[in-house]
PDB file of C-alpha atoms in Angstrom:
ATOM      1  CA  MET A 200     -75.001  37.835   3.517  1.00 38.00           C
ATOM      2  CA  ALA A 201     -71.590  38.303   1.871  1.00 51.00           C
ATOM      3  CA  LEU A 202     -69.717  41.521   2.394  1.00 60.00           C
ATOM      4  CA  ASP A 203     -68.783  43.722  -0.537  1.00 73.00           C
ATOM      5  CA  GLN A 204     -65.177  43.283  -1.578  1.00 85.00           C
ATOM      6  CA  LYS A 205     -63.410  46.613  -2.188  1.00 92.00           C
ATOM      7  CA  LEU A 206     -61.839  46.442  -5.627  1.00 95.00           C
ATOM      8  CA  VAL A 207     -59.780  48.670  -7.870  1.00 95.00           C
ATOM      9  CA  ILE A 208     -59.897  47.260 -11.377  1.00 95.00           C
ATOM     10  CA  HIS A 209     -57.364  48.125 -14.071  1.00 95.00           C
ATOM     11  CA  PHE A 210     -58.542  47.754 -17.646  1.00 94.00           C
ATOM     12  CA  ARG A 211     -56.377  47.004 -20.686  1.00 90.00           C
ATOM     13  CA  ASP A 212     -57.263  50.401 -22.175  1.00 91.00           C
ATOM     14  CA  GLY A 213     -55.805  52.213 -19.130  1.00 90.00           C
ATOM     15  CA  MET A 214     -59.084  52.967 -17.385  1.00 92.00           C
ATOM     16  CA  VAL A 215     -59.173  52.414 -13.598  1.00 93.00           C
ATOM     17  CA  MET A 216     -62.395  52.012 -11.615  1.00 92.00           C
ATOM     18  CA  LYS A 217     -63.028  51.753  -7.877  1.00 93.00           C
ATOM     19  CA  GLY A 218     -65.967  49.875  -6.498  1.00 92.00           C
ATOM     20  CA  THR A 219     -67.270  46.696  -4.969  1.00 92.00           C
ATOM     21  CA  SER A 220     -68.284  43.199  -5.963  1.00 91.00           C
ATOM     22  CA  LEU A 221     -70.245  40.486  -4.244  1.00 86.00           C
ATOM     23  CA  ASN A 222     -69.537  37.768  -6.807  1.00 90.00           C
ATOM     24  CA  PHE A 223     -65.913  37.970  -7.981  1.00 92.00           C
ATOM     25  CA  SER A 224     -64.573  34.495  -8.726  1.00 92.00           C
ATOM     26  CA  PRO A 225     -61.369  33.521 -10.532  1.00 91.00           C
ATOM     27  CA  ASN A 226     -63.258  30.499 -11.868  1.00 89.00           C
ATOM     28  CA  ARG A 227     -65.626  32.532 -14.050  1.00 90.00           C
ATOM     29  CA  ASP A 228     -65.045  34.829 -17.019  1.00 92.00           C
ATOM     30  CA  THR A 229     -67.135  37.704 -15.618  1.00 94.00           C
ATOM     31  CA  PHE A 230     -68.221  39.334 -12.376  1.00 94.00           C
ATOM     32  CA  HIS A 231     -70.569  42.127 -11.366  1.00 92.00           C
ATOM     33  CA  PHE A 232     -69.008  45.397 -10.275  1.00 93.00           C
ATOM     34  CA  THR A 233     -70.634  48.392  -8.629  1.00 90.00           C
ATOM     35  CA  VAL A 234     -68.738  51.635  -9.226  1.00 89.00           C
ATOM     36  CA  ILE A 235     -68.298  53.898  -6.206  1.00 84.00           C
ATOM     37  CA  ALA A 236     -68.205  57.523  -7.358  1.00 68.00           C
ATOM     38  CA  SER A 237     -68.196  58.869  -3.801  1.00 59.00           C
ATOM     39  CA  PRO A 238     -68.720  57.379  -0.339  1.00 57.00           C
ATOM     40  CA  THR A 239     -72.460  58.053  -0.579  1.00 58.00           C
ATOM     41  CA  SER A 240     -73.176  57.271  -4.243  1.00 60.00           C
ATOM     42  CA  HIS A 241     -73.458  53.879  -5.890  1.00 62.00           C
ATOM     43  CA  HIS A 242     -74.239  52.976  -9.469  1.00 73.00           C
ATOM     44  CA  GLU A 243     -76.064  49.935 -10.775  1.00 82.00           C
ATOM     45  CA  PRO A 244     -73.796  46.865 -11.065  1.00 87.00           C
ATOM     46  CA  VAL A 245     -72.187  46.289 -14.446  1.00 89.00           C
ATOM     47  CA  GLU A 246     -70.802  43.062 -15.830  1.00 93.00           C
ATOM     48  CA  VAL A 247     -67.016  43.062 -16.217  1.00 94.00           C
ATOM     49  CA  LYS A 248     -65.235  40.525 -18.425  1.00 95.00           C
ATOM     50  CA  PHE A 249     -61.766  39.261 -17.584  1.00 94.00           C
ATOM     51  CA  SER A 250     -60.846  39.778 -21.247  1.00 94.00           C
ATOM     52  CA  GLN A 251     -61.128  43.559 -20.619  1.00 93.00           C
ATOM     53  CA  LEU A 252     -58.751  43.578 -17.643  1.00 95.00           C
ATOM     54  CA  LYS A 253     -55.117  43.694 -16.631  1.00 94.00           C
ATOM     55  CA  ALA A 254     -55.643  43.086 -12.910  1.00 96.00           C
ATOM     56  CA  VAL A 255     -58.075  43.332 -10.006  1.00 97.00           C
ATOM     57  CA  PHE A 256     -56.718  44.832  -6.788  1.00 95.00           C
ATOM     58  CA  PHE A 257     -58.484  43.851  -3.556  1.00 95.00           C
ATOM     59  CA  VAL A 258     -57.822  46.816  -1.263  1.00 95.00           C
ATOM     60  CA  LYS A 259     -58.186  47.757   2.390  1.00 93.00           C
ATOM     61  CA  ASP A 260     -59.514  51.188   1.466  1.00 90.00           C
ATOM     62  CA  PHE A 261     -60.012  53.285  -1.654  1.00 87.00           C
ATOM     63  CA  THR A 262     -57.717  56.166  -0.700  1.00 82.00           C
ATOM     64  CA  GLY A 263     -54.487  54.291  -0.009  1.00 78.00           C
ATOM     65  CA  ASN A 264     -51.250  56.188   0.565  1.00 75.00           C
ATOM     66  CA  LYS A 265     -49.466  57.220  -2.636  1.00 76.00           C
ATOM     67  CA  GLU A 266     -46.425  58.306  -0.576  1.00 79.00           C
ATOM     68  CA  TYR A 267     -45.930  54.862   0.984  1.00 80.00           C
ATOM     69  CA  GLN A 268     -42.849  53.073  -0.345  1.00 75.00           C
ATOM     70  CA  GLY A 269     -43.545  49.379   0.144  1.00 74.00           C
ATOM     71  CA  VAL A 270     -41.105  46.502   0.406  1.00 73.00           C
ATOM     72  CA  LYS A 271     -39.789  45.486  -3.008  1.00 76.00           C
ATOM     73  CA  ASP A 272     -37.824  42.350  -2.129  1.00 78.00           C
ATOM     74  CA  PHE A 273     -37.917  39.286   0.117  1.00 82.00           C
ATOM     75  CA  SER A 274     -35.212  40.255   2.646  1.00 75.00           C
ATOM     76  CA  ASN A 275     -36.374  39.683   6.221  1.00 71.00           C
ATOM     77  CA  THR A 276     -39.595  38.099   4.957  1.00 71.00           C
ATOM     78  CA  PRO A 277     -40.975  35.259   7.051  1.00 66.00           C
ATOM     79  CA  LYS A 278     -42.512  32.188   5.426  1.00 68.00           C
ATOM     80  CA  SER A 279     -46.010  33.034   4.254  1.00 70.00           C
ATOM     81  CA  PRO A 280     -49.192  30.998   4.605  1.00 70.00           C
ATOM     82  CA  HIS A 281     -50.077  32.363   1.152  1.00 74.00           C
ATOM     83  CA  GLY A 282     -47.647  30.143  -0.756  1.00 85.00           C
ATOM     84  CA  ARG A 283     -44.380  30.442  -2.673  1.00 90.00           C
ATOM     85  CA  LYS A 284     -42.328  33.586  -3.121  1.00 91.00           C
ATOM     86  CA  ALA A 285     -42.965  35.076  -6.556  1.00 93.00           C
ATOM     87  CA  ILE A 286     -41.817  38.014  -8.639  1.00 94.00           C
ATOM     88  CA  VAL A 287     -44.333  39.006 -11.302  1.00 95.00           C
ATOM     89  CA  ARG A 288     -43.304  41.315 -14.141  1.00 95.00           C
ATOM     90  CA  CYS A 289     -46.225  42.961 -15.886  1.00 92.00           C
ATOM     91  CA  LYS A 290     -46.413  44.145 -19.483  1.00 92.00           C
ATOM     92  CA  ASP A 291     -46.740  47.767 -18.331  1.00 89.00           C
ATOM     93  CA  GLY A 292     -43.346  47.572 -16.559  1.00 90.00           C
ATOM     94  CA  GLU A 293     -44.644  47.112 -13.010  1.00 89.00           C
ATOM     95  CA  THR A 294     -42.994  44.416 -10.879  1.00 91.00           C
ATOM     96  CA  LEU A 295     -44.883  42.810  -8.001  1.00 91.00           C
ATOM     97  CA  TYR A 296     -43.302  40.889  -5.113  1.00 91.00           C
ATOM     98  CA  GLY A 297     -45.474  38.504  -3.188  1.00 92.00           C
ATOM     99  CA  PHE A 298     -46.703  34.998  -2.579  1.00 93.00           C
ATOM    100  CA  ILE A 299     -48.683  32.715  -4.884  1.00 93.00           C
ATOM    101  CA  GLN A 300     -50.631  29.565  -4.003  1.00 86.00           C
ATOM    102  CA  GLY A 301     -51.461  26.894  -6.537  1.00 83.00           C
ATOM    103  CA  TYR A 302     -50.191  28.630  -9.661  1.00 89.00           C
ATOM    104  CA  ALA A 303     -51.246  27.030 -12.969  1.00 90.00           C
ATOM    105  CA  SER A 304     -50.330  28.593 -16.298  1.00 89.00           C
ATOM    106  CA  ASP A 305     -53.470  27.238 -17.970  1.00 90.00           C
ATOM    107  CA  ARG A 306     -55.813  29.348 -15.812  1.00 91.00           C
ATOM    108  CA  PRO A 307     -56.902  32.851 -16.907  1.00 90.00           C
ATOM    109  CA  GLY A 308     -55.209  34.459 -13.917  1.00 94.00           C
ATOM    110  CA  PHE A 309     -53.861  33.999 -10.414  1.00 95.00           C
ATOM    111  CA  PHE A 310     -53.728  35.710  -7.038  1.00 95.00           C
ATOM    112  CA  ILE A 311     -50.594  37.244  -5.598  1.00 95.00           C
ATOM    113  CA  PHE A 312     -50.481  38.279  -1.939  1.00 93.00           C
ATOM    114  CA  PRO A 313     -48.131  41.259  -1.416  1.00 91.00           C
ATOM    115  CA  VAL A 314     -44.884  40.674   0.461  1.00 89.00           C
ATOM    116  CA  ASP A 315     -45.512  43.878   2.448  1.00 84.00           C
ATOM    117  CA  PRO A 316     -48.462  43.530   4.869  1.00 81.00           C
ATOM    118  CA  GLN A 317     -48.487  47.331   5.384  1.00 83.00           C
ATOM    119  CA  GLU A 318     -49.464  48.149   1.804  1.00 87.00           C
ATOM    120  CA  ASN A 319     -53.070  48.859   0.825  1.00 92.00           C
ATOM    121  CA  ASN A 320     -53.470  45.789  -1.400  1.00 92.00           C
ATOM    122  CA  VAL A 321     -54.760  42.694   0.372  1.00 93.00           C
ATOM    123  CA  LYS A 322     -54.324  40.567  -2.754  1.00 94.00           C
ATOM    124  CA  ILE A 323     -54.172  41.068  -6.502  1.00 95.00           C
ATOM    125  CA  PHE A 324     -55.729  38.937  -9.228  1.00 96.00           C
ATOM    126  CA  ILE A 325     -53.511  39.242 -12.299  1.00 96.00           C
ATOM    127  CA  LEU A 326     -54.602  38.082 -15.731  1.00 95.00           C
ATOM    128  CA  GLN A 327     -52.066  35.728 -17.372  1.00 94.00           C
ATOM    129  CA  SER A 328     -52.262  37.766 -20.571  1.00 93.00           C
ATOM    130  CA  PHE A 329     -50.865  40.790 -18.674  1.00 93.00           C
ATOM    131  CA  VAL A 330     -47.814  38.946 -17.301  1.00 95.00           C
ATOM    132  CA  SER A 331     -44.509  39.308 -19.135  1.00 95.00           C
ATOM    133  CA  GLY A 332     -42.478  37.226 -16.674  1.00 95.00           C
ATOM    134  CA  LEU A 333     -42.837  35.153 -13.509  1.00 95.00           C
ATOM    135  CA  ASP A 334     -40.040  33.925 -11.238  1.00 94.00           C
ATOM    136  CA  PHE A 335     -40.169  31.811  -8.095  1.00 92.00           C
ATOM    137  CA  PRO A 336     -37.023  32.687  -6.086  1.00 89.00           C
ATOM    138  CA  GLU A 337     -35.852  30.394  -3.295  1.00 79.00           C
TER     139      GLU A 337
END
């Protein structure tokens, strides 16, 4: 049996939801998401459409550390098994530094693996429509 993936999803309208999914796939337009209101309460799964989203954050835990100041560049970064170095600028002003494998502009979105292994995000699925710029530094 597959394990629930811990997700924090950011919607285009500004709403943020924490929960889990057993069937997220970048190759489909929708996935089922179960909202976690508290550690002991679960709701029925709802269908989420990519067209509603900015990004899907795959996290280690739901609390994170808001005080943590992660790495925001590629200095002292070893080569990553997760692909090419990338700087993603989002339409809301956020800039993400990480690694991308197999990027294709004709897909609805792509995964970026954070440059900082200490941050709470394991990987982030960003919708192309939310990206304002993408650079691949050497």
